[in-house]
Short mmCIF file of C-alpha atoms and ligand atoms in Angstrom, two decimals:
data_model
loop_
_atom_site.label_atom_id
_atom_site.label_comp_id
_atom_site.label_asym_id
_atom_site.label_seq_id
_atom_site.Cartn_x
_atom_site.Cartn_y
_atom_site.Cartn_z
CA MET A 1 14.53 16.21 -4.41
CA SER A 2 13.53 12.97 -6.38
CA GLU A 3 14.82 9.57 -5.02
CA PHE A 4 15.35 8.04 -8.55
CA ILE A 5 15.98 10.69 -11.15
CA SER A 6 19.33 12.28 -12.05
CA SER A 7 20.03 15.46 -13.81
CA ASN A 8 20.27 13.52 -17.06
CA PRO A 9 16.74 12.18 -17.94
CA ASP A 10 18.44 9.11 -19.69
CA THR A 11 19.54 7.79 -16.40
CA VAL A 12 16.11 7.26 -14.66
CA LYS A 13 16.74 4.25 -12.76
CA CYS A 14 14.30 1.52 -11.92
CA PRO A 15 13.97 1.10 -8.17
CA VAL A 16 13.15 -2.28 -8.32
CA CYS A 17 15.61 -3.81 -10.49
CA ASN A 18 18.29 -0.74 -11.06
CA SER A 19 18.04 -1.08 -14.79
CA THR A 20 17.95 2.46 -16.62
CA GLU A 21 16.13 0.72 -19.47
CA THR A 22 13.06 3.00 -18.47
CA ILE A 23 10.99 5.12 -20.64
CA PRO A 24 8.49 8.18 -19.62
CA ILE A 25 4.89 7.35 -19.75
CA PHE A 26 2.98 10.03 -18.00
CA LYS A 27 3.71 13.41 -16.91
CA LYS A 28 1.53 15.96 -14.79
CA ASP A 29 2.40 18.89 -12.73
CA VAL A 30 0.66 19.99 -9.64
CA LEU A 31 -1.66 17.03 -8.46
CA PRO A 32 -2.82 16.82 -4.90
CA LEU A 33 -0.48 14.75 -2.52
CA TYR A 34 -3.18 12.60 -1.10
CA ASN A 35 -5.68 11.09 -3.11
CA LEU A 36 -8.26 10.70 -0.15
CA GLU A 37 -7.49 13.55 2.07
CA ARG A 38 -10.72 15.24 3.46
CA HIS A 39 -11.31 18.88 3.23
CA TYR A 40 -14.19 20.39 4.58
CA THR A 41 -14.15 23.87 2.78
CA ARG A 42 -13.29 24.87 -0.80
CA GLU A 43 -10.39 26.99 0.02
CA SER A 44 -8.95 24.26 2.32
CA ALA A 45 -9.32 21.84 -1.03
CA LEU A 46 -7.99 24.35 -3.13
CA ASN A 47 -4.79 24.85 -0.95
CA ALA A 48 -3.96 21.11 -0.56
CA ARG A 49 -0.56 20.29 -0.53
CA LYS A 50 0.48 19.34 -4.13
CA GLY A 51 3.50 17.65 -6.17
CA ASN A 52 4.34 16.47 -9.65
CA VAL A 53 4.50 13.31 -11.18
CA ASP A 54 6.52 11.74 -14.12
CA PHE A 55 6.12 7.99 -14.45
CA TYR A 56 8.66 6.08 -16.20
CA PHE A 57 8.28 2.17 -17.16
CA CYS A 58 10.96 -0.29 -16.77
CA LEU A 59 11.58 -2.35 -19.96
CA ALA A 60 13.55 -4.70 -17.76
CA CYS A 61 11.00 -5.79 -15.09
CA GLN A 62 7.83 -3.63 -16.08
CA PHE A 63 7.51 -1.67 -12.86
CA ALA A 64 5.95 1.61 -13.60
CA PHE A 65 7.02 4.57 -11.14
CA ASN A 66 7.12 8.33 -10.14
CA ALA A 67 10.63 9.48 -11.02
CA VAL A 68 10.03 12.81 -9.07
CA PHE A 69 8.34 11.19 -5.83
CA ASP A 70 9.38 12.67 -2.71
CA SER A 71 8.54 10.38 0.32
CA SER A 72 9.41 13.24 2.75
CA LEU A 73 6.43 14.84 1.77
CA MET A 74 4.32 12.11 2.75
CA ASP A 75 3.48 11.14 6.46
CA TYR A 76 -0.42 10.18 6.18
CA TRP A 77 -0.91 11.88 9.30
CA VAL A 78 -4.03 13.69 7.72
CA ASP A 79 -7.96 13.40 7.55
CA TYR A 80 -7.71 10.17 5.40
CA GLU A 81 -10.74 8.36 4.41
CA SER A 82 -10.18 5.10 2.63
CA GLY A 83 -13.15 3.37 3.84
CA ARG A 84 -15.44 1.70 1.16
CA SER A 85 -17.44 -0.47 3.43
CA TYR A 86 -21.00 1.43 2.57
CA SER A 87 -20.63 -0.13 -0.83
CA LYS A 88 -22.58 -3.68 -1.04
CA TYR A 89 -20.79 -4.82 -4.08
CA PHE A 90 -17.36 -3.75 -2.50
CA VAL A 91 -18.11 -5.60 1.04
CA LYS A 92 -19.03 -8.47 -1.34
CA TYR A 93 -15.66 -8.59 -2.84
CA ILE A 94 -13.92 -7.79 0.38
CA ASP A 95 -15.92 -10.79 1.43
CA SER A 96 -14.20 -13.06 -1.25
CA VAL A 97 -10.90 -11.93 -0.55
CA CYS A 98 -11.04 -12.83 3.17
CA ARG A 99 -12.13 -16.26 2.24
CA SER A 100 -9.61 -16.67 -0.53
CA ILE A 101 -6.96 -16.05 2.04
CA ASN A 102 -8.32 -18.34 4.26
CA ASP A 103 -8.20 -20.87 1.52
CA VAL A 104 -4.36 -20.44 1.08
CA PHE A 105 -3.80 -19.96 4.94
CA SER A 106 -5.59 -21.22 7.29
CA ILE A 107 -6.40 -18.08 9.56
CA ALA A 108 -8.24 -19.48 12.54
CA ASP A 109 -5.90 -19.09 15.87
CA GLN A 110 -3.56 -17.56 14.07
CA THR A 111 -1.51 -13.95 14.89
CA ILE A 112 -2.47 -11.24 12.14
CA VAL A 113 -0.72 -8.00 11.58
CA GLU A 114 -2.18 -5.84 8.85
CA ILE A 115 0.37 -2.97 7.97
CA GLY A 116 -1.62 0.08 6.81
CA CYS A 117 -5.05 -1.06 8.06
CA GLY A 118 -6.95 2.20 7.18
CA ASN A 119 -9.92 2.16 9.69
CA GLY A 120 -9.75 -1.18 10.28
CA ASP A 121 -12.56 -2.48 8.12
CA PHE A 122 -10.57 -5.30 6.52
CA LEU A 123 -9.59 -6.78 9.82
CA ILE A 124 -12.85 -6.41 11.20
CA LYS A 125 -14.56 -8.09 8.55
CA LEU A 126 -11.86 -11.08 8.58
CA ARG A 127 -12.89 -11.24 12.24
CA GLU A 128 -16.43 -11.64 11.29
CA LEU A 129 -15.63 -14.71 9.57
CA PHE A 130 -12.65 -16.36 11.39
CA GLU A 131 -11.12 -16.29 14.82
CA PHE A 132 -7.63 -15.06 15.22
CA GLN A 133 -5.72 -12.46 17.10
CA GLY A 134 -5.22 -9.13 15.00
CA ILE A 135 -3.43 -5.99 14.99
CA GLY A 136 -3.67 -3.10 12.74
CA PHE A 137 -1.08 -0.20 12.37
CA ASP A 138 -2.03 3.15 10.19
CA PRO A 139 -1.03 6.49 11.15
CA SER A 140 -4.63 7.51 9.92
CA CYS A 141 -6.37 5.09 11.84
CA LYS A 142 -9.04 6.47 14.16
CA ILE A 143 -9.45 4.94 17.68
CA ARG A 144 -12.69 3.21 17.01
CA LEU A 145 -15.22 1.14 19.56
CA LEU A 146 -15.05 -2.50 18.96
CA ASP A 147 -17.70 -4.53 20.00
CA SER A 148 -17.43 -7.84 22.37
CA SER A 149 -17.12 -10.28 19.07
CA GLN A 150 -13.88 -8.05 18.02
CA LYS A 151 -11.92 -8.33 21.37
CA ASP A 152 -8.87 -9.91 19.53
CA LEU A 153 -8.59 -7.07 17.33
CA THR A 154 -6.15 -4.31 18.25
CA PHE A 155 -5.74 -0.79 16.15
CA ILE A 156 -2.59 1.36 16.41
CA SER A 157 -2.40 4.78 15.10
CA ASN A 158 0.93 4.80 14.08
CA TYR A 159 3.62 3.21 11.70
CA TYR A 160 4.28 -0.68 12.14
CA ASP A 161 6.46 -1.51 14.93
CA SER A 162 7.05 -5.16 15.81
CA ALA A 163 7.66 -4.49 19.72
CA LYS A 164 4.00 -3.51 19.68
CA VAL A 165 2.91 -7.16 18.52
CA GLY A 166 4.23 -8.92 21.27
CA ARG A 167 4.65 -12.15 19.36
CA GLU A 168 5.77 -13.41 15.71
CA PRO A 169 2.74 -12.68 13.55
CA ASP A 170 1.92 -15.71 11.39
CA LEU A 171 0.63 -13.71 8.38
CA ILE A 172 1.15 -10.06 7.46
CA ILE A 173 -1.29 -8.30 5.33
CA LEU A 174 -0.05 -5.64 2.86
CA ARG A 175 -3.48 -4.48 1.08
CA HIS A 176 -2.79 -1.46 -1.09
CA ILE A 177 0.22 -0.65 0.75
CA LEU A 178 3.00 -0.96 -1.80
CA GLU A 179 1.93 1.23 -4.27
CA HIS A 180 2.24 4.04 -1.92
CA GLN A 181 6.01 3.39 -1.41
CA GLY A 182 8.52 4.86 -3.32
CA ARG A 183 11.27 2.77 -2.15
CA VAL A 184 9.68 -0.57 -2.38
CA ILE A 185 12.74 -2.83 -1.87
CA ARG A 186 13.48 -0.52 1.11
CA PHE A 187 10.10 -0.78 2.71
CA LEU A 188 9.85 -4.58 2.37
CA LYS A 189 13.45 -4.78 3.97
CA GLY A 190 12.30 -2.67 6.41
CA ILE A 191 9.45 -5.16 7.78
CA LEU A 192 10.97 -8.21 7.16
CA ILE A 193 14.67 -8.18 7.68
CA GLU A 194 15.48 -4.83 9.86
CA GLN A 195 12.29 -5.92 12.08
CA ARG A 196 13.35 -9.65 11.72
CA LEU A 197 10.00 -10.68 11.00
CA LYS A 198 9.38 -14.40 9.44
CA PRO A 199 5.73 -14.76 9.07
CA LYS A 200 4.47 -18.00 7.53
CA ALA A 201 2.88 -16.02 4.91
CA ILE A 202 2.29 -12.40 3.41
CA TYR A 203 -0.89 -11.08 1.80
CA ILE A 204 -0.26 -8.37 -0.74
CA GLU A 205 -2.92 -6.47 -2.67
CA VAL A 206 -2.08 -3.74 -5.19
CA PRO A 207 -3.62 -2.26 -8.37
CA GLY A 208 -2.22 -4.41 -11.21
CA PHE A 209 -0.49 -2.46 -14.03
CA GLU A 210 -1.62 -4.44 -16.73
CA TRP A 211 -5.24 -3.50 -15.51
CA ILE A 212 -4.40 0.25 -15.82
CA VAL A 213 -2.97 -0.20 -19.21
CA LYS A 214 -6.08 -2.51 -20.47
CA ASN A 215 -8.42 -0.03 -19.09
CA LYS A 216 -6.38 3.25 -19.97
CA ASN A 217 -7.00 4.31 -16.51
CA SER A 218 -4.53 7.50 -16.70
CA PHE A 219 -6.23 8.90 -13.56
CA LEU A 220 -4.70 6.28 -11.35
CA PHE A 221 -1.20 8.09 -11.95
CA SER A 222 -1.69 10.18 -8.78
CA TYR A 223 1.27 11.46 -6.45
CA GLU A 224 0.43 9.15 -3.53
CA HIS A 225 0.85 6.08 -5.87
CA PRO A 226 4.52 6.07 -7.01
CA SER A 227 4.46 2.47 -7.91
CA TYR A 228 2.84 0.37 -10.22
CA PHE A 229 3.40 -3.54 -10.32
CA THR A 230 3.11 -6.27 -12.88
CA LYS A 231 2.66 -9.66 -11.51
CA TYR A 232 6.32 -9.95 -12.75
CA SER A 233 7.84 -6.73 -11.34
CA LEU A 234 6.09 -7.75 -7.66
CA ARG A 235 7.55 -11.11 -7.98
CA LEU A 236 10.93 -9.74 -8.75
CA ALA A 237 10.69 -7.06 -5.93
CA LEU A 238 9.66 -9.79 -3.40
CA ASP A 239 12.96 -11.73 -4.92
CA GLN A 240 14.94 -9.01 -3.97
CA LYS A 241 14.08 -7.59 -0.64
CA THR A 242 17.02 -9.54 1.01
CA SER A 243 19.38 -7.72 -1.93
CA LYS A 244 21.03 -4.43 -1.25
CA ASP A 245 18.92 -1.41 -1.92
ZN1 ZN B 301 13.06 -2.71 -13.32
#
């Protein structure tokens, strides 16, 4: 059952600004639920769980979303591989991201929480460059051996829980997490309001919808990415995180 759509297609409501000024932009039936789930046999791949996408674009706030997304189908307790650290080009990019974050928010001696840390590569790269206390959360995170230089890092194979952090995080990192959320405002409220977090800063990285349109990358309209932001709609979502969802 969709969280956004009613029986009347004219009343598809934007989950960021609640406007019904939305237009359909991309529809496809039967896509795998997960882009990056590993399958070891052809039969397993063919039998992967699937869902439908029906993307709408909000004319009021420029947010694009899958109107038939059902978050209850997605738990990420699957064999999931999002690592790209084997790519030298990507590692160079990540290095630049780490340094850019530190340019804005001095990382040394801070407590940093990454929600949706994947296999932990980003926090480990950040720790190679700067000294801080880091905690990563992700249901798909594998327990990994850390070397002595990474003793300040902890990885928890579960959803984010402030009780497991022990102290108020100074910086929260959300890299490629928001595009996976069907209810973006509820998600932001969940981590910032209900868990009473007041970090000094939040770093957010998402695929830009402007880039998708410019490059005509329709393959990015997948089931596990129900939410695509422009800069404007992301700013609006952050402004609205305290409003009623
Ligand atoms: Zn909107």
